[in-house]
Amino acid sequence: MDHFLYRGGILHAEDVAIPDIAAVVGTPFYVYSAATLTRHYRLFTEALSPLPHLVCFAIKSLSNVAVLKLLGDLGAGMDVVSGGEYLRARAAGVPGDRIVFSGVGKTRAEMRLALEGGIRQFNIESEPEMRALSEVAAAMGVTAPVTVRVNPDVDAKTHAKIATGKSENKFGIPIARASEVYAEIARLPGLRAVGIDVHIGSQLTDLAPFEAAFTKLRETTLALRAEGHDIRRLDLGGGLGIPYTRGNEAPPLPTDYGAMIHRVLGDLDCEIEIEPGRLISGNAGLLVAGVIYVKNGEGRDFLILDAAMNDLVRPAMYEAHHDIVPVIEGAPGGPTQPFDVVGPVCETGDTFARARELPLLAEGDLVAFRSAGAYGAVMASEYNTRPLVPEVLVQGDHFAVIRARPTFDEILGRDTIPEWL
Ligand SMILES: *Cc1c(COP(=O)(O)O)cnc(C)c1O
């Protein structure tokens, strides 16, 4: 459930009419609902209670500092995958002991940054990384809390670009090598194993791959304990999928996911960490765009929007579907027509949808892409020198711009012409 509903035929974000935001901010823009973000975060904390747990929001899905502050103030931890994301979490007021550091390519500078600022744990993804972290921490005279991300060789049955739990993926250490790797951690200076970690992919719409992975994690935890490693923290990653098409799909709910975790892992006397991104942020955001032109082609009509693939890359990159809805609701049973919905970027890939049935739309009308909160604004670029898309946060009857659209002076000012030219 989200808080983007029609009232009197006009799409609202909570109690704010979308056209009112568009009048102030211009299009395109992202808009997020504070109530929806809060609700989704709480679904997870409720699903995991009464097990000791920490829900670490995967910042990479939506990284605006205002959103992080909202979630951090509710008690959320953060899952970061870069030094920049670590700084975002800190800027939002999240203490280091609620931040976990994931990612296959942490640099020594990033390790130092997190060790200086405070960190709950590093999720180690390879043996070279483990040795580098040992050196960095030992040189600083500190001990780095770590988990090892094991790769359980489970097929997440999701889009190939976002599946991470098969042995051919670049992520984690083969689960069969866990014993050797934990033994080396115990010998190395500057490291202390606090738990074990797994993340098998994103947009999973079935609990079975999770259950298969968590069952292997359970066996490995028991084996490691028998070898003397005090594993007390299980980081289960993120990846729970969301419905992108209204009414069609019904991915598992956080409650079902929580119940499965209780059943498979509840007796291990461990603190459970999860790292959901998409399920918290995905349906908490819309991308709102204006219609520049309606172009009648041969056998098809194009809706040319002022949003493009640089603002929302998921359709071009993952063949992703987003529901597209008019901001002013069409009359029930009123006429519709199929449109190819495209942006102005000079690439055929800049196509959001083909033959999408929509009410008759005209120049200047507004449309909204649903489920655009996750992997939307964070993946935006300024390709074609299109200013980075702004972000707006709504809470109740008020809204604020939480990232302004840059001016062309700012954009051009970032380039420097060398004096020898
Ligand atoms: C991407 C990622 C997540 C979040 O995935 P979602 O599908 O957005 O829930 C969590 N943990 C790790 C390690 C990730 O790479």
GROMACS .gro file of C-alpha atoms and ligand atoms in nm:
model
  436
    1MET     CA    1   0.000   0.000   0.000
    2ASP     CA    2   0.119   0.353  -0.068
    3HIS     CA    3  -0.009   0.705  -0.016
    4PHE     CA    4  -0.047   0.810  -0.380
    5LEU     CA    5  -0.421   0.822  -0.440
    6TYR     CA    6  -0.667   1.016  -0.651
    7ARG     CA    7  -0.883   1.266  -0.471
    8GLY     CA    8  -1.147   1.444  -0.672
    9GLY     CA    9  -0.982   1.302  -0.983
   10ILE     CA   10  -0.639   1.452  -0.901
   11LEU     CA   11  -0.340   1.238  -0.802
   12HIS     CA   12  -0.213   1.326  -0.455
   13ALA     CA   13   0.099   1.243  -0.260
   14GLU     CA   14  -0.052   1.207   0.089
   15ASP     CA   15  -0.251   1.532   0.124
   16VAL     CA   16  -0.064   1.729  -0.141
   17ALA     CA   17  -0.196   1.754  -0.498
   18ILE     CA   18   0.074   1.663  -0.751
   19PRO     CA   19  -0.006   1.964  -0.977
   20ASP     CA   20   0.065   2.193  -0.679
   21ILE     CA   21   0.418   2.051  -0.654
   22ALA     CA   22   0.466   2.068  -1.030
   23ALA     CA   23   0.367   2.437  -1.026
   24VAL     CA   24   0.649   2.513  -0.780
   25VAL     CA   25   0.920   2.268  -0.887
   26GLY     CA   26   0.855   2.219  -1.259
   27THR     CA   27   0.881   1.877  -1.424
   28PRO     CA   28   1.026   1.622  -1.418
   29PHE     CA   29   1.069   1.551  -1.045
   30TYR     CA   30   1.065   1.263  -0.801
   31VAL     CA   31   0.826   1.280  -0.507
   32TYR     CA   32   0.844   1.055  -0.199
   33SER     CA   33   0.584   0.992   0.068
   34ALA     CA   34   0.713   1.000   0.426
   35ALA     CA   35   0.413   0.799   0.548
   36THR     CA   36   0.482   0.522   0.294
   37LEU     CA   37   0.854   0.504   0.381
   38THR     CA   38   0.765   0.487   0.750
   39ARG     CA   39   0.503   0.222   0.696
   40HIS     CA   40   0.733  -0.002   0.492
   41TYR     CA   41   1.015   0.025   0.748
   42ARG     CA   42   0.775  -0.066   1.030
   43LEU     CA   43   0.643  -0.369   0.838
   44PHE     CA   44   0.993  -0.517   0.861
   45THR     CA   45   1.054  -0.433   1.227
   46GLU     CA   46   0.716  -0.583   1.314
   47ALA     CA   47   0.779  -0.893   1.102
   48LEU     CA   48   1.109  -0.963   1.281
   49SER     CA   49   0.990  -0.893   1.636
   50PRO     CA   50   1.044  -1.028   1.894
   51LEU     CA   51   1.378  -1.156   1.759
   52PRO     CA   52   1.661  -0.910   1.826
   53HIS     CA   53   1.706  -0.736   1.494
   54LEU     CA   54   1.822  -0.432   1.300
   55VAL     CA   55   1.663  -0.325   0.972
   56CYS     CA   56   1.942  -0.161   0.770
   57PHE     CA   57   1.801   0.042   0.483
   58ALA     CA   58   1.999  -0.021   0.163
   59ILE     CA   59   2.096   0.336   0.085
   60LYS     CA   60   2.182   0.260  -0.274
   61SER     CA   61   1.810   0.232  -0.357
   62LEU     CA   62   1.732   0.590  -0.247
   63SER     CA   63   2.008   0.792  -0.092
   64ASN     CA   64   1.875   1.143  -0.031
   65VAL     CA   65   1.993   1.254   0.313
   66ALA     CA   66   1.644   1.374   0.409
   67VAL     CA   67   1.503   1.025   0.347
   68LEU     CA   68   1.789   0.872   0.544
   69LYS     CA   69   1.718   1.109   0.834
   70LEU     CA   70   1.350   1.012   0.832
   71LEU     CA   71   1.436   0.641   0.850
   72GLY     CA   72   1.732   0.686   1.082
   73ASP     CA   73   1.515   0.877   1.330
   74LEU     CA   74   1.276   0.579   1.335
   75GLY     CA   75   1.569   0.363   1.446
   76ALA     CA   76   1.677   0.218   1.112
   77GLY     CA   77   2.032   0.112   1.047
   78MET     CA   78   2.191   0.170   0.706
   79ASP     CA   79   2.357  -0.060   0.455
   80VAL     CA   80   2.620   0.134   0.260
   81VAL     CA   81   2.827   0.025  -0.039
   82SER     CA   82   3.070   0.316  -0.071
   83GLY     CA   83   3.248   0.581   0.131
   84GLY     CA   84   3.009   0.836  -0.015
   85GLU     CA   85   2.708   0.643   0.112
   86TYR     CA   86   2.877   0.610   0.450
   87LEU     CA   87   2.908   0.991   0.463
   88ARG     CA   88   2.542   1.026   0.363
   89ALA     CA   89   2.434   0.804   0.653
   90ARG     CA   90   2.646   1.004   0.895
   91ALA     CA   91   2.516   1.334   0.752
   92ALA     CA   92   2.166   1.205   0.827
   93GLY     CA   93   2.266   1.157   1.192
   94VAL     CA   94   2.288   0.778   1.186
   95PRO     CA   95   2.551   0.658   1.435
   96GLY     CA   96   2.832   0.437   1.310
   97ASP     CA   97   2.716   0.142   1.519
   98ARG     CA   98   2.404   0.123   1.301
   99ILE     CA   99   2.593   0.125   0.969
  100VAL     CA  100   2.701  -0.191   0.786
  101PHE     CA  101   2.945  -0.167   0.496
  102SER     CA  102   2.878  -0.400   0.200
  103GLY     CA  103   3.027  -0.415  -0.149
  104VAL     CA  104   3.291  -0.611  -0.340
  105GLY     CA  105   3.542  -0.333  -0.395
  106LYS     CA  106   3.593  -0.140  -0.072
  107THR     CA  107   3.911   0.062  -0.099
  108ARG     CA  108   4.157   0.110   0.185
  109ALA     CA  109   4.058   0.477   0.203
  110GLU     CA  110   3.693   0.374   0.248
  111MET     CA  111   3.790   0.124   0.518
  112ARG     CA  112   3.984   0.395   0.705
  113LEU     CA  113   3.693   0.639   0.674
  114ALA     CA  114   3.450   0.392   0.830
  115LEU     CA  115   3.691   0.277   1.101
  116GLU     CA  116   3.757   0.638   1.201
  117GLY     CA  117   3.389   0.735   1.199
  118GLY     CA  118   3.258   0.417   1.359
  119ILE     CA  119   3.106   0.110   1.196
  120ARG     CA  120   2.885  -0.177   1.302
  121GLN     CA  121   3.052  -0.427   1.069
  122PHE     CA  122   3.217  -0.474   0.734
  123ASN     CA  123   3.063  -0.744   0.519
  124ILE     CA  124   3.373  -0.894   0.363
  125GLU     CA  125   3.337  -1.025   0.009
  126SER     CA  126   3.679  -1.172  -0.074
  127GLU     CA  127   4.002  -1.292   0.078
  128PRO     CA  128   4.214  -1.006  -0.064
  129GLU     CA  129   3.965  -0.762   0.090
  130MET     CA  130   3.986  -0.946   0.424
  131ARG     CA  131   4.367  -0.912   0.424
  132ALA     CA  132   4.354  -0.546   0.324
  133LEU     CA  133   4.109  -0.467   0.605
  134SER     CA  134   4.330  -0.653   0.853
  135GLU     CA  135   4.628  -0.438   0.749
  136VAL     CA  136   4.432  -0.112   0.762
  137ALA     CA  137   4.276  -0.183   1.102
  138ALA     CA  138   4.599  -0.314   1.255
  139ALA     CA  139   4.788  -0.006   1.132
  140MET     CA  140   4.524   0.213   1.299
  141GLY     CA  141   4.546   0.005   1.617
  142VAL     CA  142   4.177  -0.087   1.605
  143THR     CA  143   3.974  -0.403   1.555
  144ALA     CA  144   3.730  -0.418   1.266
  145PRO     CA  145   3.408  -0.614   1.329
  146VAL     CA  146   3.342  -0.831   1.025
  147THR     CA  147   3.107  -1.081   0.872
  148VAL     CA  148   3.185  -1.282   0.562
  149ARG     CA  149   2.941  -1.266   0.278
  150VAL     CA  150   2.898  -1.624   0.168
  151ASN     CA  151   2.772  -1.710  -0.176
  152PRO     CA  152   2.522  -1.994  -0.128
  153ASP     CA  153   2.497  -2.084  -0.500
  154VAL     CA  154   2.121  -2.034  -0.503
  155ASP     CA  155   1.929  -1.918  -0.810
  156ALA     CA  156   1.732  -1.610  -0.708
  157LYS     CA  157   1.514  -1.640  -1.021
  158THR     CA  158   1.524  -1.269  -1.086
  159HIS     CA  159   1.663  -1.050  -1.368
  160ALA     CA  160   2.019  -1.162  -1.452
  161LYS     CA  161   2.162  -0.814  -1.385
  162ILE     CA  162   2.041  -0.818  -1.023
  163ALA     CA  163   2.095  -1.185  -0.930
  164THR     CA  164   2.397  -1.215  -0.700
  165GLY     CA  165   2.377  -1.552  -0.525
  166LYS     CA  166   2.501  -1.793  -0.792
  167SER     CA  167   2.859  -1.916  -0.793
  168GLU     CA  168   2.923  -1.740  -1.127
  169ASN     CA  169   2.840  -1.398  -0.975
  170LYS     CA  170   3.118  -1.172  -0.845
  171PHE     CA  171   2.973  -1.158  -0.494
  172GLY     CA  172   3.085  -1.321  -0.171
  173ILE     CA  173   3.299  -1.624  -0.091
  174PRO     CA  174   3.184  -1.975  -0.188
  175ILE     CA  175   2.997  -2.105   0.115
  176ALA     CA  176   3.205  -2.424   0.113
  177ARG     CA  177   3.516  -2.213   0.190
  178ALA     CA  178   3.363  -2.047   0.498
  179SER     CA  179   3.549  -2.267   0.743
  180GLU     CA  180   3.893  -2.181   0.598
  181VAL     CA  181   3.814  -1.811   0.571
  182TYR     CA  182   3.688  -1.778   0.930
  183ALA     CA  183   3.998  -1.965   1.051
  184GLU     CA  184   4.215  -1.709   0.872
  185ILE     CA  185   4.016  -1.419   1.020
  186ALA     CA  186   4.079  -1.561   1.365
  187ARG     CA  187   4.454  -1.559   1.294
  188LEU     CA  188   4.474  -1.215   1.133
  189PRO     CA  189   4.534  -0.903   1.343
  190GLY     CA  190   4.275  -0.626   1.344
  191LEU     CA  191   3.972  -0.842   1.259
  192ARG     CA  192   3.698  -0.988   1.475
  193ALA     CA  193   3.425  -1.207   1.321
  194VAL     CA  194   3.086  -1.105   1.460
  195GLY     CA  195   2.855  -1.281   1.219
  196ILE     CA  196   2.787  -1.410   0.870
  197ASP     CA  197   2.620  -1.246   0.571
  198VAL     CA  198   2.429  -1.343   0.259
  199HIS     CA  199   2.251  -1.144  -0.015
  200ILE     CA  200   2.126  -1.337  -0.317
  201GLY     CA  201   1.976  -1.069  -0.537
  202SER     CA  202   1.710  -0.807  -0.581
  203GLN     CA  203   1.342  -0.804  -0.679
  204LEU     CA  204   1.281  -1.163  -0.562
  205THR     CA  205   0.915  -1.251  -0.592
  206ASP     CA  206   0.929  -1.590  -0.425
  207LEU     CA  207   1.044  -1.689  -0.077
  208ALA     CA  208   1.187  -2.027  -0.184
  209PRO     CA  209   1.534  -1.899  -0.291
  210PHE     CA  210   1.560  -1.702   0.034
  211GLU     CA  211   1.466  -2.009   0.234
  212ALA     CA  212   1.722  -2.221   0.048
  213ALA     CA  213   1.994  -1.963   0.116
  214PHE     CA  214   1.898  -1.914   0.482
  215THR     CA  215   1.894  -2.291   0.538
  216LYS     CA  216   2.251  -2.312   0.407
  217LEU     CA  217   2.343  -2.015   0.626
  218ARG     CA  218   2.202  -2.197   0.926
  219GLU     CA  219   2.411  -2.508   0.859
  220THR     CA  220   2.723  -2.299   0.808
  221THR     CA  221   2.658  -2.102   1.128
  222LEU     CA  222   2.632  -2.423   1.330
  223ALA     CA  223   2.946  -2.564   1.167
  224LEU     CA  224   3.143  -2.245   1.234
  225ARG     CA  225   3.031  -2.241   1.595
  226ALA     CA  226   3.145  -2.599   1.634
  227GLU     CA  227   3.486  -2.476   1.513
  228GLY     CA  228   3.491  -2.213   1.789
  229HIS     CA  229   3.369  -1.902   1.604
  230ASP     CA  230   3.111  -1.713   1.805
  231ILE     CA  231   2.864  -1.629   1.528
  232ARG     CA  232   2.589  -1.418   1.686
  233ARG     CA  233   2.479  -1.197   1.399
  234LEU     CA  234   2.307  -1.310   1.081
  235ASP     CA  235   2.293  -1.051   0.802
  236LEU     CA  236   2.034  -1.178   0.556
  237GLY     CA  237   2.074  -0.907   0.291
  238GLY     CA  238   1.788  -0.742   0.107
  239GLY     CA  239   1.607  -0.834  -0.208
  240LEU     CA  240   1.239  -0.874  -0.129
  241GLY     CA  241   1.049  -0.773  -0.444
  242ILE     CA  242   0.763  -0.532  -0.491
  243PRO     CA  243   0.465  -0.535  -0.728
  244TYR     CA  244   0.540  -0.313  -1.028
  245THR     CA  245   0.209  -0.386  -1.197
  246ARG     CA  246  -0.100  -0.309  -0.996
  247GLY     CA  247  -0.329  -0.599  -0.943
  248ASN     CA  248  -0.118  -0.859  -1.126
  249GLU     CA  249   0.172  -0.971  -0.911
  250ALA     CA  250   0.162  -1.051  -0.545
  251PRO     CA  251   0.518  -1.088  -0.419
  252PRO     CA  252   0.553  -1.218  -0.063
  253LEU     CA  253   0.484  -0.970   0.214
  254PRO     CA  254   0.737  -0.875   0.481
  255THR     CA  255   0.519  -1.066   0.730
  256ASP     CA  256   0.562  -1.393   0.534
  257TYR     CA  257   0.933  -1.323   0.495
  258GLY     CA  258   0.961  -1.257   0.870
  259ALA     CA  259   0.769  -1.575   0.954
  260MET     CA  260   1.007  -1.778   0.736
  261ILE     CA  261   1.309  -1.619   0.909
  262HIS     CA  262   1.160  -1.706   1.250
  263ARG     CA  263   1.104  -2.064   1.135
  264VAL     CA  264   1.448  -2.122   0.976
  265LEU     CA  265   1.673  -1.916   1.202
  266GLY     CA  266   1.473  -1.820   1.509
  267ASP     CA  267   1.630  -2.076   1.744
  268LEU     CA  268   1.992  -1.981   1.675
  269ASP     CA  269   2.009  -1.712   1.942
  270CYS     CA  270   2.134  -1.459   1.686
  271GLU     CA  271   2.065  -1.099   1.614
  272ILE     CA  272   1.903  -1.073   1.271
  273GLU     CA  273   2.004  -0.798   1.031
  274ILE     CA  274   1.827  -0.737   0.703
  275GLU     CA  275   1.912  -0.488   0.431
  276PRO     CA  276   1.595  -0.407   0.240
  277GLY     CA  277   1.612  -0.126  -0.014
  278ARG     CA  278   1.348  -0.159  -0.281
  279LEU     CA  279   1.067  -0.276  -0.055
  280ILE     CA  280   1.104   0.032   0.165
  281SER     CA  281   1.162   0.292  -0.104
  282GLY     CA  282   1.019   0.153  -0.430
  283ASN     CA  283   0.651   0.218  -0.387
  284ALA     CA  284   0.720   0.528  -0.178
  285GLY     CA  285   0.813   0.734  -0.483
  286LEU     CA  286   0.674   0.863  -0.811
  287LEU     CA  287   0.849   1.022  -1.104
  288VAL     CA  288   0.625   1.301  -1.235
  289ALA     CA  289   0.671   1.419  -1.592
  290GLY     CA  290   0.501   1.654  -1.835
  291VAL     CA  291   0.393   1.578  -2.190
  292ILE     CA  292   0.599   1.785  -2.436
  293TYR     CA  293   0.437   1.659  -2.755
  294VAL     CA  294   0.197   1.399  -2.880
  295LYS     CA  295   0.345   1.280  -3.208
  296ASN     CA  296   0.143   1.073  -3.449
  297GLY     CA  297   0.371   0.818  -3.614
  298GLU     CA  298   0.301   0.545  -3.866
  299GLY     CA  299   0.078   0.297  -3.692
  300ARG     CA  300   0.174   0.427  -3.349
  301ASP     CA  301   0.145   0.744  -3.146
  302PHE     CA  302   0.429   0.870  -2.930
  303LEU     CA  303   0.389   1.044  -2.600
  304ILE     CA  304   0.708   1.251  -2.572
  305LEU     CA  305   0.773   1.335  -2.209
  306ASP     CA  306   1.011   1.577  -2.042
  307ALA     CA  307   1.150   1.284  -1.838
  308ALA     CA  308   1.397   1.053  -2.006
  309MET     CA  309   1.618   0.749  -1.955
  310ASN     CA  310   1.871   0.968  -1.774
  311ASP     CA  311   1.606   1.041  -1.508
  312LEU     CA  312   1.473   0.683  -1.479
  313VAL     CA  313   1.697   0.422  -1.638
  314ARG     CA  314   1.523   0.105  -1.518
  315PRO     CA  315   1.316   0.043  -1.833
  316ALA     CA  316   1.623   0.085  -2.059
  317MET     CA  317   1.859  -0.105  -1.831
  318TYR     CA  318   1.647  -0.388  -1.691
  319GLU     CA  319   1.351  -0.398  -1.930
  320ALA     CA  320   1.159  -0.290  -1.620
  321HIS     CA  321   0.789  -0.212  -1.623
  322HIS     CA  322   0.654   0.095  -1.445
  323ASP     CA  323   0.286   0.172  -1.434
  324ILE     CA  324   0.230   0.514  -1.589
  325VAL     CA  325  -0.081   0.703  -1.481
  326PRO     CA  326  -0.230   1.041  -1.569
  327VAL     CA  327  -0.214   1.295  -1.288
  328ILE     CA  328  -0.565   1.409  -1.377
  329GLU     CA  329  -0.765   1.087  -1.373
  330GLY     CA  330  -0.938   0.983  -1.695
  331ALA     CA  331  -1.316   0.948  -1.672
  332PRO     CA  332  -1.414   0.590  -1.576
  333GLY     CA  333  -1.490   0.404  -1.899
  334GLY     CA  334  -1.363   0.705  -2.093
  335PRO     CA  335  -1.162   0.671  -2.415
  336THR     CA  336  -0.805   0.539  -2.408
  337GLN     CA  337  -0.545   0.479  -2.674
  338PRO     CA  338  -0.210   0.300  -2.694
  339PHE     CA  339   0.098   0.525  -2.671
  340ASP     CA  340   0.468   0.458  -2.703
  341VAL     CA  341   0.592   0.657  -2.405
  342VAL     CA  342   0.937   0.805  -2.474
  343GLY     CA  343   1.177   1.072  -2.356
  344PRO     CA  344   1.371   1.334  -2.555
  345VAL     CA  345   1.712   1.162  -2.536
  346CYS     CA  346   1.871   1.075  -2.870
  347GLU     CA  347   1.858   0.697  -2.827
  348THR     CA  348   1.594   0.445  -2.918
  349GLY     CA  349   1.661   0.295  -2.575
  350ASP     CA  350   1.495   0.604  -2.432
  351THR     CA  351   1.158   0.430  -2.438
  352PHE     CA  352   0.961   0.383  -2.118
  353ALA     CA  353   0.679   0.172  -2.259
  354ARG     CA  354   0.540   0.051  -2.588
  355ALA     CA  355   0.172   0.052  -2.682
  356ARG     CA  356   0.075   0.150  -2.329
  357GLU     CA  357  -0.302   0.204  -2.299
  358LEU     CA  358  -0.359   0.551  -2.154
  359PRO     CA  359  -0.637   0.808  -2.152
  360LEU     CA  360  -0.614   1.064  -2.432
  361LEU     CA  361  -0.336   1.299  -2.327
  362ALA     CA  362  -0.228   1.633  -2.469
  363GLU     CA  363   0.065   1.873  -2.450
  364GLY     CA  364   0.117   2.007  -2.100
  365ASP     CA  365  -0.061   1.719  -1.924
  366LEU     CA  366   0.116   1.548  -1.635
  367VAL     CA  367   0.182   1.177  -1.591
  368ALA     CA  368   0.335   0.981  -1.303
  369PHE     CA  369   0.551   0.670  -1.306
  370ARG     CA  370   0.461   0.453  -1.011
  371SER     CA  371   0.706   0.248  -0.804
  372ALA     CA  372   0.989   0.485  -0.894
  373GLY     CA  373   1.128   0.546  -0.545
  374ALA     CA  374   1.395   0.276  -0.562
  375TYR     CA  375   1.680   0.280  -0.814
  376GLY     CA  376   1.527   0.591  -0.972
  377ALA     CA  377   1.684   0.920  -0.865
  378VAL     CA  378   1.999   0.743  -0.746
  379MET     CA  379   2.071   0.615  -1.097
  380ALA     CA  380   1.989   0.943  -1.269
  381SER     CA  381   2.254   1.121  -1.473
  382GLU     CA  382   2.291   1.440  -1.672
  383TYR     CA  383   2.319   1.262  -2.006
  384ASN     CA  384   2.230   1.501  -2.288
  385THR     CA  385   2.305   1.783  -2.037
  386ARG     CA  386   1.965   1.737  -1.884
  387PRO     CA  387   1.980   1.879  -1.529
  388LEU     CA  388   1.979   1.617  -1.256
  389VAL     CA  389   1.616   1.549  -1.167
  390PRO     CA  390   1.503   1.713  -0.839
  391GLU     CA  391   1.352   1.530  -0.542
  392VAL     CA  392   1.060   1.631  -0.321
  393LEU     CA  393   0.947   1.485   0.011
  394VAL     CA  394   0.583   1.501   0.120
  395GLN     CA  395   0.462   1.456   0.475
  396GLY     CA  396   0.092   1.506   0.538
  397ASP     CA  397  -0.014   1.836   0.384
  398HIS     CA  398   0.332   1.982   0.329
  399PHE     CA  399   0.622   1.922   0.098
  400ALA     CA  400   0.983   2.030   0.060
  401VAL     CA  401   1.236   2.016  -0.218
  402ILE     CA  402   1.505   1.784  -0.079
  403ARG     CA  403   1.731   1.813  -0.382
  404ALA     CA  404   1.699   2.113  -0.609
  405ARG     CA  405   1.733   2.100  -0.984
  406PRO     CA  406   2.078   2.236  -1.071
  407THR     CA  407   2.094   2.547  -1.288
  408PHE     CA  408   2.276   2.540  -1.619
  409ASP     CA  409   2.534   2.776  -1.468
  410GLU     CA  410   2.608   2.513  -1.201
  411ILE     CA  411   2.628   2.238  -1.458
  412LEU     CA  412   2.857   2.430  -1.696
  413GLY     CA  413   3.060   2.560  -1.401
  414ARG     CA  414   3.172   2.206  -1.320
  415ASP     CA  415   3.372   2.187  -1.642
  416THR     CA  416   3.708   2.358  -1.662
  417ILE     CA  417   3.886   2.461  -1.979
  418PRO     CA  418   4.262   2.412  -1.930
  419GLU     CA  419   4.464   2.730  -1.973
  420TRP     CA  420   4.665   2.571  -2.254
  421LEU     CA  421   4.360   2.542  -2.478
  422LIG     C1  422   2.135  -0.403  -0.340
  422LIG     C2  423   2.163  -0.464  -0.208
  422LIG     C3  424   2.064  -0.464  -0.109
  422LIG     C4  425   1.925  -0.411  -0.132
  422LIG     O1  426   1.853  -0.484  -0.226
  422LIG     P1  427   1.697  -0.455  -0.248
  422LIG     O2  428   1.659  -0.544  -0.357
  422LIG     O3  429   1.684  -0.310  -0.285
  422LIG     O4  430   1.627  -0.486  -0.119
  422LIG     C5  431   2.097  -0.516   0.014
  422LIG     N1  432   2.221  -0.567   0.040
  422LIG     C6  433   2.317  -0.567  -0.053
  422LIG     C7  434   2.451  -0.623  -0.019
  422LIG     C8  435   2.293  -0.516  -0.179
  422LIG     O5  436   2.390  -0.518  -0.272
   0.00000   0.00000   0.00000
